CSV table of C-alpha atoms in Angstrom, one decimal:
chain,number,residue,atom,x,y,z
A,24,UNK,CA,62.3,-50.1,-122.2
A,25,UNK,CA,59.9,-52.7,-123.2
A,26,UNK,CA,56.3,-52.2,-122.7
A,27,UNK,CA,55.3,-55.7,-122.3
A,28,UNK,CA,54.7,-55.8,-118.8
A,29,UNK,CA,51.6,-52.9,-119.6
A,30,UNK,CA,50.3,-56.0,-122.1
A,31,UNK,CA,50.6,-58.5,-119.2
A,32,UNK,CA,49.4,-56.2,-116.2
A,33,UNK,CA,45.7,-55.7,-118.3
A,34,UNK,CA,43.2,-55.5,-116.5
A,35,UNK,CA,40.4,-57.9,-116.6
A,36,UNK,CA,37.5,-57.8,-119.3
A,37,UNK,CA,34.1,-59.3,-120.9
A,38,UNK,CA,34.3,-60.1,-124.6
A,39,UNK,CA,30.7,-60.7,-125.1
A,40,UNK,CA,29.8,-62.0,-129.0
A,41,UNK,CA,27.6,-60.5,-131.5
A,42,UNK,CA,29.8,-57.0,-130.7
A,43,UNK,CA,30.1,-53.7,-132.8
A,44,UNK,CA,33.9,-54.5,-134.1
A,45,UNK,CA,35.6,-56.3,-137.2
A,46,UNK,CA,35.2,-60.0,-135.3
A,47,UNK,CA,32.0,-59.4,-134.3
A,48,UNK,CA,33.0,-59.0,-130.6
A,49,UNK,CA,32.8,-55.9,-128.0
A,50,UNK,CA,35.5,-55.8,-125.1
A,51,UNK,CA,34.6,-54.2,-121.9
A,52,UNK,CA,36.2,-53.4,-118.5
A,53,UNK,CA,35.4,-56.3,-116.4
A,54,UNK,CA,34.8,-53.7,-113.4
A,55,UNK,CA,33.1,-51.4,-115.3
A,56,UNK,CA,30.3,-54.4,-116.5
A,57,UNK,CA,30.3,-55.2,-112.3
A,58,UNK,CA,29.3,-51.6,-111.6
A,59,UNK,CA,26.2,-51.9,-113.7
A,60,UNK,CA,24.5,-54.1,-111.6
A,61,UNK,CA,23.1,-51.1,-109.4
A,62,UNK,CA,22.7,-49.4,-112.2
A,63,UNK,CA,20.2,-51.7,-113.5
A,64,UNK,CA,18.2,-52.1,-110.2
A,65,UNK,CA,17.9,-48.1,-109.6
A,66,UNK,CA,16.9,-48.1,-113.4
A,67,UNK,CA,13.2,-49.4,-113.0
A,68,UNK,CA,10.6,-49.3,-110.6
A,69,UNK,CA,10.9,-51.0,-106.8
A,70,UNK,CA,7.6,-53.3,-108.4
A,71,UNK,CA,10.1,-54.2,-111.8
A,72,UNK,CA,12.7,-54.8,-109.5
A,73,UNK,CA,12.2,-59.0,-109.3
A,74,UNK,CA,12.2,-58.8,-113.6
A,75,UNK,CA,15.9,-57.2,-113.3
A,76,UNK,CA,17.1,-59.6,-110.7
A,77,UNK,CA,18.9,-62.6,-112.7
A,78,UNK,CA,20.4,-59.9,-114.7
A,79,UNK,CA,21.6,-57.7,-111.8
A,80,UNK,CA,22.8,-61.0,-110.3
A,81,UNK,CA,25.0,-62.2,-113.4
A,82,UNK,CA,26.2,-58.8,-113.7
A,83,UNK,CA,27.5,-59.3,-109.9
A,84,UNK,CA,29.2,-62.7,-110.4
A,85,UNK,CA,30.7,-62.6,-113.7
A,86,UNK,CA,31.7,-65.8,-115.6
A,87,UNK,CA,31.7,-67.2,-119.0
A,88,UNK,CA,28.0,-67.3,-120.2
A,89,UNK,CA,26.2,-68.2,-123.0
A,90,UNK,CA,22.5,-67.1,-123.4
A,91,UNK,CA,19.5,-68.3,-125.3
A,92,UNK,CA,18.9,-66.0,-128.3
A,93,UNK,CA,15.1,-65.8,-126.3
A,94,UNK,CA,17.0,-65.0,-122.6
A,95,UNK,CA,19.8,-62.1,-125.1
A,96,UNK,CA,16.1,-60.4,-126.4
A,97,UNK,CA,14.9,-59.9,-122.8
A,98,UNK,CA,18.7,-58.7,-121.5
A,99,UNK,CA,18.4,-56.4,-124.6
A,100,UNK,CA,15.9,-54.4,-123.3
A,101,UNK,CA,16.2,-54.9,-119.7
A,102,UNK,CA,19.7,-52.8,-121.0
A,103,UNK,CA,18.0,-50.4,-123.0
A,104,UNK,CA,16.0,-48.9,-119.8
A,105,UNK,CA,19.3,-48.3,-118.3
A,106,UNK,CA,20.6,-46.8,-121.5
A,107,UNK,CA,17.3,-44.4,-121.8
A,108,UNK,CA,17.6,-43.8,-118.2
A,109,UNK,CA,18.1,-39.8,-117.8
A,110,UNK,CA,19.4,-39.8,-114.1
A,111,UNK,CA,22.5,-42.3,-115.8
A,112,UNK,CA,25.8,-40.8,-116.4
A,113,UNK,CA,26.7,-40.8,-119.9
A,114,UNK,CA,29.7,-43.6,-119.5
A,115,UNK,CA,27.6,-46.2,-117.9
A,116,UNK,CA,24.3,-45.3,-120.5
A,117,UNK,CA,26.9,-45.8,-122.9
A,118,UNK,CA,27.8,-49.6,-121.7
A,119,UNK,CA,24.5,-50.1,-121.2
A,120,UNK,CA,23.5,-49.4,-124.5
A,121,UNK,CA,26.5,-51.1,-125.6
A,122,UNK,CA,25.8,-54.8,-124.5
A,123,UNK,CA,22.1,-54.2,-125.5
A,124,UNK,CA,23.3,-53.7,-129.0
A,125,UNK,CA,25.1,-56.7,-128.7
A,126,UNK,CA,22.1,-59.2,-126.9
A,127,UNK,CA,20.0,-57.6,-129.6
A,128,UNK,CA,22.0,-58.8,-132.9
A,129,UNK,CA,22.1,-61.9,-131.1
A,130,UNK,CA,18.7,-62.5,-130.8
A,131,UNK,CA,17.8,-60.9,-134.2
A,132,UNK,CA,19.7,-63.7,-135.7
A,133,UNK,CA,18.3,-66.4,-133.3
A,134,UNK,CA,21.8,-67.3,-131.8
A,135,UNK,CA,23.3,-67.5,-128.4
A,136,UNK,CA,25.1,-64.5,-126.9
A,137,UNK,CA,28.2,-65.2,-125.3
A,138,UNK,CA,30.6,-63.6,-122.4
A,139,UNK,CA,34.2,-64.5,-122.4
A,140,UNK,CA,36.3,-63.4,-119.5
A,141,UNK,CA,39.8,-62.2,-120.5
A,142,UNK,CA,43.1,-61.7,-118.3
C-alpha cells in the first residue's frame, strides 16, 4: 500500500516568509490561521477593536499576501496581545506567537512578509 494519496489529500496551509525553519518559512493549518480571527477580536478591548479589524478581516479571507515591512511591525504585535493573552488556549497562543515571530523578522529586516497558500 502506497501512501501517496495521504500526500495528495493534505489539507490546506499558509506558508508565510521570514519563518522559524531551515528556508526561512513557517507552514501552518490553513484552518487553524482562519480560527484566529476571533481570537484576535476577543484579545483587546471593545474600544481597540477598529485597530484589530484589517487583521481579523485577512485572517477571515485568506489569500496570497504580501505586507509592507511597516504593515508586518503592526501585525507583529497586534499577534503578540493574542499570544500574551491569558484567557488563550495554549495551541492558538502558540500560532499567535508564531506568525508574530515571523511579521517581526520581517520587519526587523525592512522586507515584506509574505503568505502563500498551499494545497
Amino acid at each position: 500500500m502506497t501512501r501517496k494519496h495521504a500526500i495528495v489529500d493534505a489539507a490546506p496551509s499558509l506558508v508565510v516568509s521570514h519563518g522559524a525553519d531551515f528556508f526561512g518559512e513557517d507552514r501552518h493549518p490553513l484552518a487553524a490561521v482562519q480560527a484566529l480571527g476571533p481570537y484576535v477580536e476577543n484579545a483587546v478591548s471593545y474600544v481597540d477593536r477598529p485597530t484589530v479589524a484589517p487583521l481579523v478581516k485577512t485572517l477571515e479571507d485568506l489569500s496570497d499576501r504580501t505586507f509592507p515591512a511597516a504593515d508586518a511591525a503592526q501585525l507583529s504585535e497586534q499577534l503578540l496581545k493574542v499570544a500574551r493573552n491569558r484567557r488563550i488556549k495554549p495551541a492558538v497562543a502558540g500560532l499567535a506567537r508564531a506568525l508574530a515571530d515571523a511579521a517581526a523578522r520581517a520587519a526587523a529586516d525592512d522586507e515584506p512578509w509574505t503568505w502563500t497558500i498551499t494545497a
